[in-house]
PDB file of C-alpha atoms in Angstrom:
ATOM      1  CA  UNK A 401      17.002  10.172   3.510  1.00 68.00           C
ATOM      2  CA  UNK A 402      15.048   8.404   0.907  1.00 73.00           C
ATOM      3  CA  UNK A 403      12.786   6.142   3.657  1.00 78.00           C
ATOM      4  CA  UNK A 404      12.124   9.745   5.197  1.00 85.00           C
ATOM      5  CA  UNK A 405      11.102  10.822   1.663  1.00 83.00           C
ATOM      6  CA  UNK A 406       8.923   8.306   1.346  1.00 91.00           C
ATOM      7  CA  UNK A 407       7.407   8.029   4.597  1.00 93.00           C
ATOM      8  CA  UNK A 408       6.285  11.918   4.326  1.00 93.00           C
ATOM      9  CA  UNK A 409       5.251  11.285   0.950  1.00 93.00           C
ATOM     10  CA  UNK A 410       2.961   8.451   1.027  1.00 95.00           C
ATOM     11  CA  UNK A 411       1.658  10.066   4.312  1.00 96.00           C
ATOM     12  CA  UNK A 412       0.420  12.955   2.544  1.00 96.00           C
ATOM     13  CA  UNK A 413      -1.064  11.116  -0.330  1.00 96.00           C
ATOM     14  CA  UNK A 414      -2.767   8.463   1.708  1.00 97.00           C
ATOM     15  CA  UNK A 415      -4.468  11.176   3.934  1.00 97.00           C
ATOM     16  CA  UNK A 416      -5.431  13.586   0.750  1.00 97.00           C
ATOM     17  CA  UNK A 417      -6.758  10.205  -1.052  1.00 96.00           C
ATOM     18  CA  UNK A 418      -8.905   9.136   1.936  1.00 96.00           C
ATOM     19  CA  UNK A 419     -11.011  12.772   2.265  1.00 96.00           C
ATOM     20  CA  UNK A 420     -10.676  13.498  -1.147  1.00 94.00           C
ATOM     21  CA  UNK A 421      -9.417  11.188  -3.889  1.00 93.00           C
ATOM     22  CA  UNK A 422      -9.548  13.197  -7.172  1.00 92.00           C
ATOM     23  CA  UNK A 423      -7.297  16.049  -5.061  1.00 94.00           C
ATOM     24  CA  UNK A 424      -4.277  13.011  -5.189  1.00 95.00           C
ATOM     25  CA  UNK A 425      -4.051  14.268  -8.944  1.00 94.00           C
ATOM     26  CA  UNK A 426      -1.887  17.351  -8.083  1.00 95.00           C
ATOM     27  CA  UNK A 427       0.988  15.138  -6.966  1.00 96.00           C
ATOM     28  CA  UNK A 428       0.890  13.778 -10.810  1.00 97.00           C
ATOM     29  CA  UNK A 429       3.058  14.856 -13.598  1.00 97.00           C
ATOM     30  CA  UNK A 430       0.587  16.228 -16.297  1.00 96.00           C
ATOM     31  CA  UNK A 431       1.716  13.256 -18.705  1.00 97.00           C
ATOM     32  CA  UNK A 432       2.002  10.452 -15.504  1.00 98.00           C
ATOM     33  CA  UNK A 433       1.277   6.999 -16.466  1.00 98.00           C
ATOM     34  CA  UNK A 434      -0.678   5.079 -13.836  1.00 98.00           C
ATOM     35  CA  UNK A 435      -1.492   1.184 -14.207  1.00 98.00           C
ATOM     36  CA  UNK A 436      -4.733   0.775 -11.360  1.00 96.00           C
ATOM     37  CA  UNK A 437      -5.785  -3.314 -11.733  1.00 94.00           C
ATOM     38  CA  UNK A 438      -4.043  -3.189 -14.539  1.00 94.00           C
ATOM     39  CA  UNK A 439      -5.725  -1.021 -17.096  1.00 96.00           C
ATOM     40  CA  UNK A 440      -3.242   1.910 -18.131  1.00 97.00           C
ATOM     41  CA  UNK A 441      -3.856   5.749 -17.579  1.00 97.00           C
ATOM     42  CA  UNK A 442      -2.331   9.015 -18.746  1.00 98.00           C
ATOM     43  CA  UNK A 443      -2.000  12.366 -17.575  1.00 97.00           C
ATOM     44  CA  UNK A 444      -3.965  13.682 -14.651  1.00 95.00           C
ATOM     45  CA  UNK A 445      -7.360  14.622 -16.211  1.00 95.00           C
ATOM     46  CA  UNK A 446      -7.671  10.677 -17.031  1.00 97.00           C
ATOM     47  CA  UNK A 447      -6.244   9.493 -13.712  1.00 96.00           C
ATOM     48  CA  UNK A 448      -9.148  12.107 -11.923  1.00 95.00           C
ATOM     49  CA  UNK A 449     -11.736  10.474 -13.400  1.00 95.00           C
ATOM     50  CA  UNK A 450     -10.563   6.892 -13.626  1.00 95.00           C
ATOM     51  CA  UNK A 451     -10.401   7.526  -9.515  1.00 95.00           C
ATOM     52  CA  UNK A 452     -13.223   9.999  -9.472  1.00 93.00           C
ATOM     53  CA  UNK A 453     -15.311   6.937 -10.773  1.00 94.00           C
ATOM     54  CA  UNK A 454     -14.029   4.451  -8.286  1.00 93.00           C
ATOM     55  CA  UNK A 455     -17.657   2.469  -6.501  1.00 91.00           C
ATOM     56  CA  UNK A 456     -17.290   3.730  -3.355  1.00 92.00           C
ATOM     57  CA  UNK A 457     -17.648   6.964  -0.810  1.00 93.00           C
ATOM     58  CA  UNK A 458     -15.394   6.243   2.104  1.00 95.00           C
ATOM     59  CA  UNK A 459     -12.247   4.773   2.122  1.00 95.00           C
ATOM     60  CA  UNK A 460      -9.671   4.174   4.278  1.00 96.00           C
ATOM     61  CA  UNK A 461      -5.613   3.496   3.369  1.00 96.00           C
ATOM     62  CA  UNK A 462      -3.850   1.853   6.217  1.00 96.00           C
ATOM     63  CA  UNK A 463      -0.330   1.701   5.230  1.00 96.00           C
ATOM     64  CA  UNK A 464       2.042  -2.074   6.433  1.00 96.00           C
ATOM     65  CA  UNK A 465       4.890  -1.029   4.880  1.00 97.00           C
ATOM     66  CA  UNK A 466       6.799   1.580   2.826  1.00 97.00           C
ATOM     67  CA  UNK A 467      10.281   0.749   1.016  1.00 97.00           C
ATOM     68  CA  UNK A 468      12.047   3.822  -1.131  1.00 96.00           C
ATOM     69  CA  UNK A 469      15.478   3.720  -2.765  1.00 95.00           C
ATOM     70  CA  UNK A 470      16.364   6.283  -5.007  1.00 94.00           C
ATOM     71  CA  UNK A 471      16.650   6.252  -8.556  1.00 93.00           C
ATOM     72  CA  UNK A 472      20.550   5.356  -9.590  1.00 88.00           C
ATOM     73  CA  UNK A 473      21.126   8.339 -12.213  1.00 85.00           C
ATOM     74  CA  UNK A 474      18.709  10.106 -12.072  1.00 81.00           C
ATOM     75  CA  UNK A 475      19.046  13.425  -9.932  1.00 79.00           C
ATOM     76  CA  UNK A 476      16.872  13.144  -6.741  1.00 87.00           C
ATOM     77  CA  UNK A 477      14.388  10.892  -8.184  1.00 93.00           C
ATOM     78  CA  UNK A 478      12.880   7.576  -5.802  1.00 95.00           C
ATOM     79  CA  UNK A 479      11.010   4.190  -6.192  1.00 97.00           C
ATOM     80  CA  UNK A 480       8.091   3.722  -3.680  1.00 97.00           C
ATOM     81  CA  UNK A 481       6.556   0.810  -2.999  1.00 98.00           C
ATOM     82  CA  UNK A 482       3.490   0.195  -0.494  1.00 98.00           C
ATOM     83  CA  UNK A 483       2.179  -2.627   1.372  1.00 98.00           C
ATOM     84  CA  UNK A 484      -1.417  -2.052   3.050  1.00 97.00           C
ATOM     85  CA  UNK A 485      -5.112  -2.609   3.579  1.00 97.00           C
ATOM     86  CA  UNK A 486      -7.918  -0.703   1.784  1.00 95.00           C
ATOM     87  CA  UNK A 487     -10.685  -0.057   3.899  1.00 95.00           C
ATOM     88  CA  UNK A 488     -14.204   1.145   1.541  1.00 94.00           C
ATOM     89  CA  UNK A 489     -17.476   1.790   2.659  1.00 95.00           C
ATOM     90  CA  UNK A 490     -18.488  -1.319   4.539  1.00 92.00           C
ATOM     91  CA  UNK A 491     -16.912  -3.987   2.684  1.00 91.00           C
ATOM     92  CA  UNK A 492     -13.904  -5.546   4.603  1.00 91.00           C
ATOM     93  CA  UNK A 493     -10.350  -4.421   4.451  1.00 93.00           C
ATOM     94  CA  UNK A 494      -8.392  -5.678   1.325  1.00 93.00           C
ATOM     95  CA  UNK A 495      -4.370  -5.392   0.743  1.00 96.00           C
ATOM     96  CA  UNK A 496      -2.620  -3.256  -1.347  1.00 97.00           C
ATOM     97  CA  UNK A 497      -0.107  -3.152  -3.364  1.00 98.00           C
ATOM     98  CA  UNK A 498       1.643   0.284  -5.049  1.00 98.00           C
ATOM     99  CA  UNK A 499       4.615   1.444  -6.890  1.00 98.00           C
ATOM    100  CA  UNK A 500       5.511   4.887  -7.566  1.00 98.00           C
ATOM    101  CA  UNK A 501       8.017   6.461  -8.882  1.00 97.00           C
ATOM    102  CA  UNK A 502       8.988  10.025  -8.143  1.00 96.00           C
ATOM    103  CA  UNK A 503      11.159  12.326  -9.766  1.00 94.00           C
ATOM    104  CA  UNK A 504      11.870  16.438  -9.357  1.00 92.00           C
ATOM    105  CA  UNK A 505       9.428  18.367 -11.529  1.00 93.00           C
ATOM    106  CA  UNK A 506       9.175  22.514 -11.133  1.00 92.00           C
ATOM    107  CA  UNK A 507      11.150  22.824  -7.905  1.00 90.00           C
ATOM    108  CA  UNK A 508       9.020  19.792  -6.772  1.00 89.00           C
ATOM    109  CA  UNK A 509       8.299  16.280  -6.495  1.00 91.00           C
ATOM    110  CA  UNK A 510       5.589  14.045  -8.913  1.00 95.00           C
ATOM    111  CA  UNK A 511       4.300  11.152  -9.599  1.00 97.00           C
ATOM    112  CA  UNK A 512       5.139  10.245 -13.247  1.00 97.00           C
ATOM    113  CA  UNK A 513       4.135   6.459 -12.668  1.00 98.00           C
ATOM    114  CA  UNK A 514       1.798   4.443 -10.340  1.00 98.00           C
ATOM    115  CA  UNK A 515       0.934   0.621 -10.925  1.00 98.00           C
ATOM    116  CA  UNK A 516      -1.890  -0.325  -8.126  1.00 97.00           C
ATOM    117  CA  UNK A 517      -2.990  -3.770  -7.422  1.00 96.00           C
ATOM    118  CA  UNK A 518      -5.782  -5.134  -4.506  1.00 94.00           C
ATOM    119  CA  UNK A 519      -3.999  -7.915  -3.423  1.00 91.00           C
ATOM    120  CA  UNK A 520      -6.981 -10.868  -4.250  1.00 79.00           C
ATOM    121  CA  UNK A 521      -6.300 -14.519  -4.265  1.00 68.00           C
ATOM    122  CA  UNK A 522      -8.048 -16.315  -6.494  1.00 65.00           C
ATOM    123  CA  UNK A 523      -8.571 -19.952  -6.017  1.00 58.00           C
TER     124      UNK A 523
END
């Protein structure tokens, strides 16, 4: 059950991110905390524009892997982490790395918080 959950959920957000990235913000709690290269963001006005702002058109989010387990005491609530590539523009295809944790909000799921990484060695 919760690798379904995640599978259908990071599909969704992956495709809406690729043609649209600011759109992603309606899977957000309005007070979600989201780490991106690790500078911190809250609530979803501030995460649309940190990603609205992002220095690129196209992008791409091919997804390696995607592990879920659900959150011990806490009522329907899951842990997803994401191994992939990042494909923008023309540059070539970096990996990812994402965590996001999930709980039931308004008869739904959200996103109350997202730490994102580009996986970069640096020598």
């Amino acid at each position: 059950m919760a690798e379904n959950l995640g599978n259908a959920f990071c599909s969704v957000y992956y495709q809406t991110f690729d043609s649209n990235r600011t759109d992603v913000t309606k899977f957000y709690h309005p007070d979600a905390l989201m780490t991106f290269e690790g500078n911190q963001i809250q609530g979803q006005s501030a995460i649309a524009t940190k990603l609205g702002s992002l220095p690129f058109q196209k992008v791409q989010h091919v997804v390696t892997t995607v592990d879920t387990q659900p959150i011990p005491f806490v009522g329907d609530g899951y842990l997803i982490h994401v191994i992939g590539q990042l494909k923008t523009d023309d540059d070539p295809p970096h990996g990812f790395s994402q965590s996001i944790t999930v709980l039931p909000y308004n008869g739904s799921h959200v996103i109350v918080n997202d730490v994102f990484r580009l996986v970069l060695h640096h020598g």
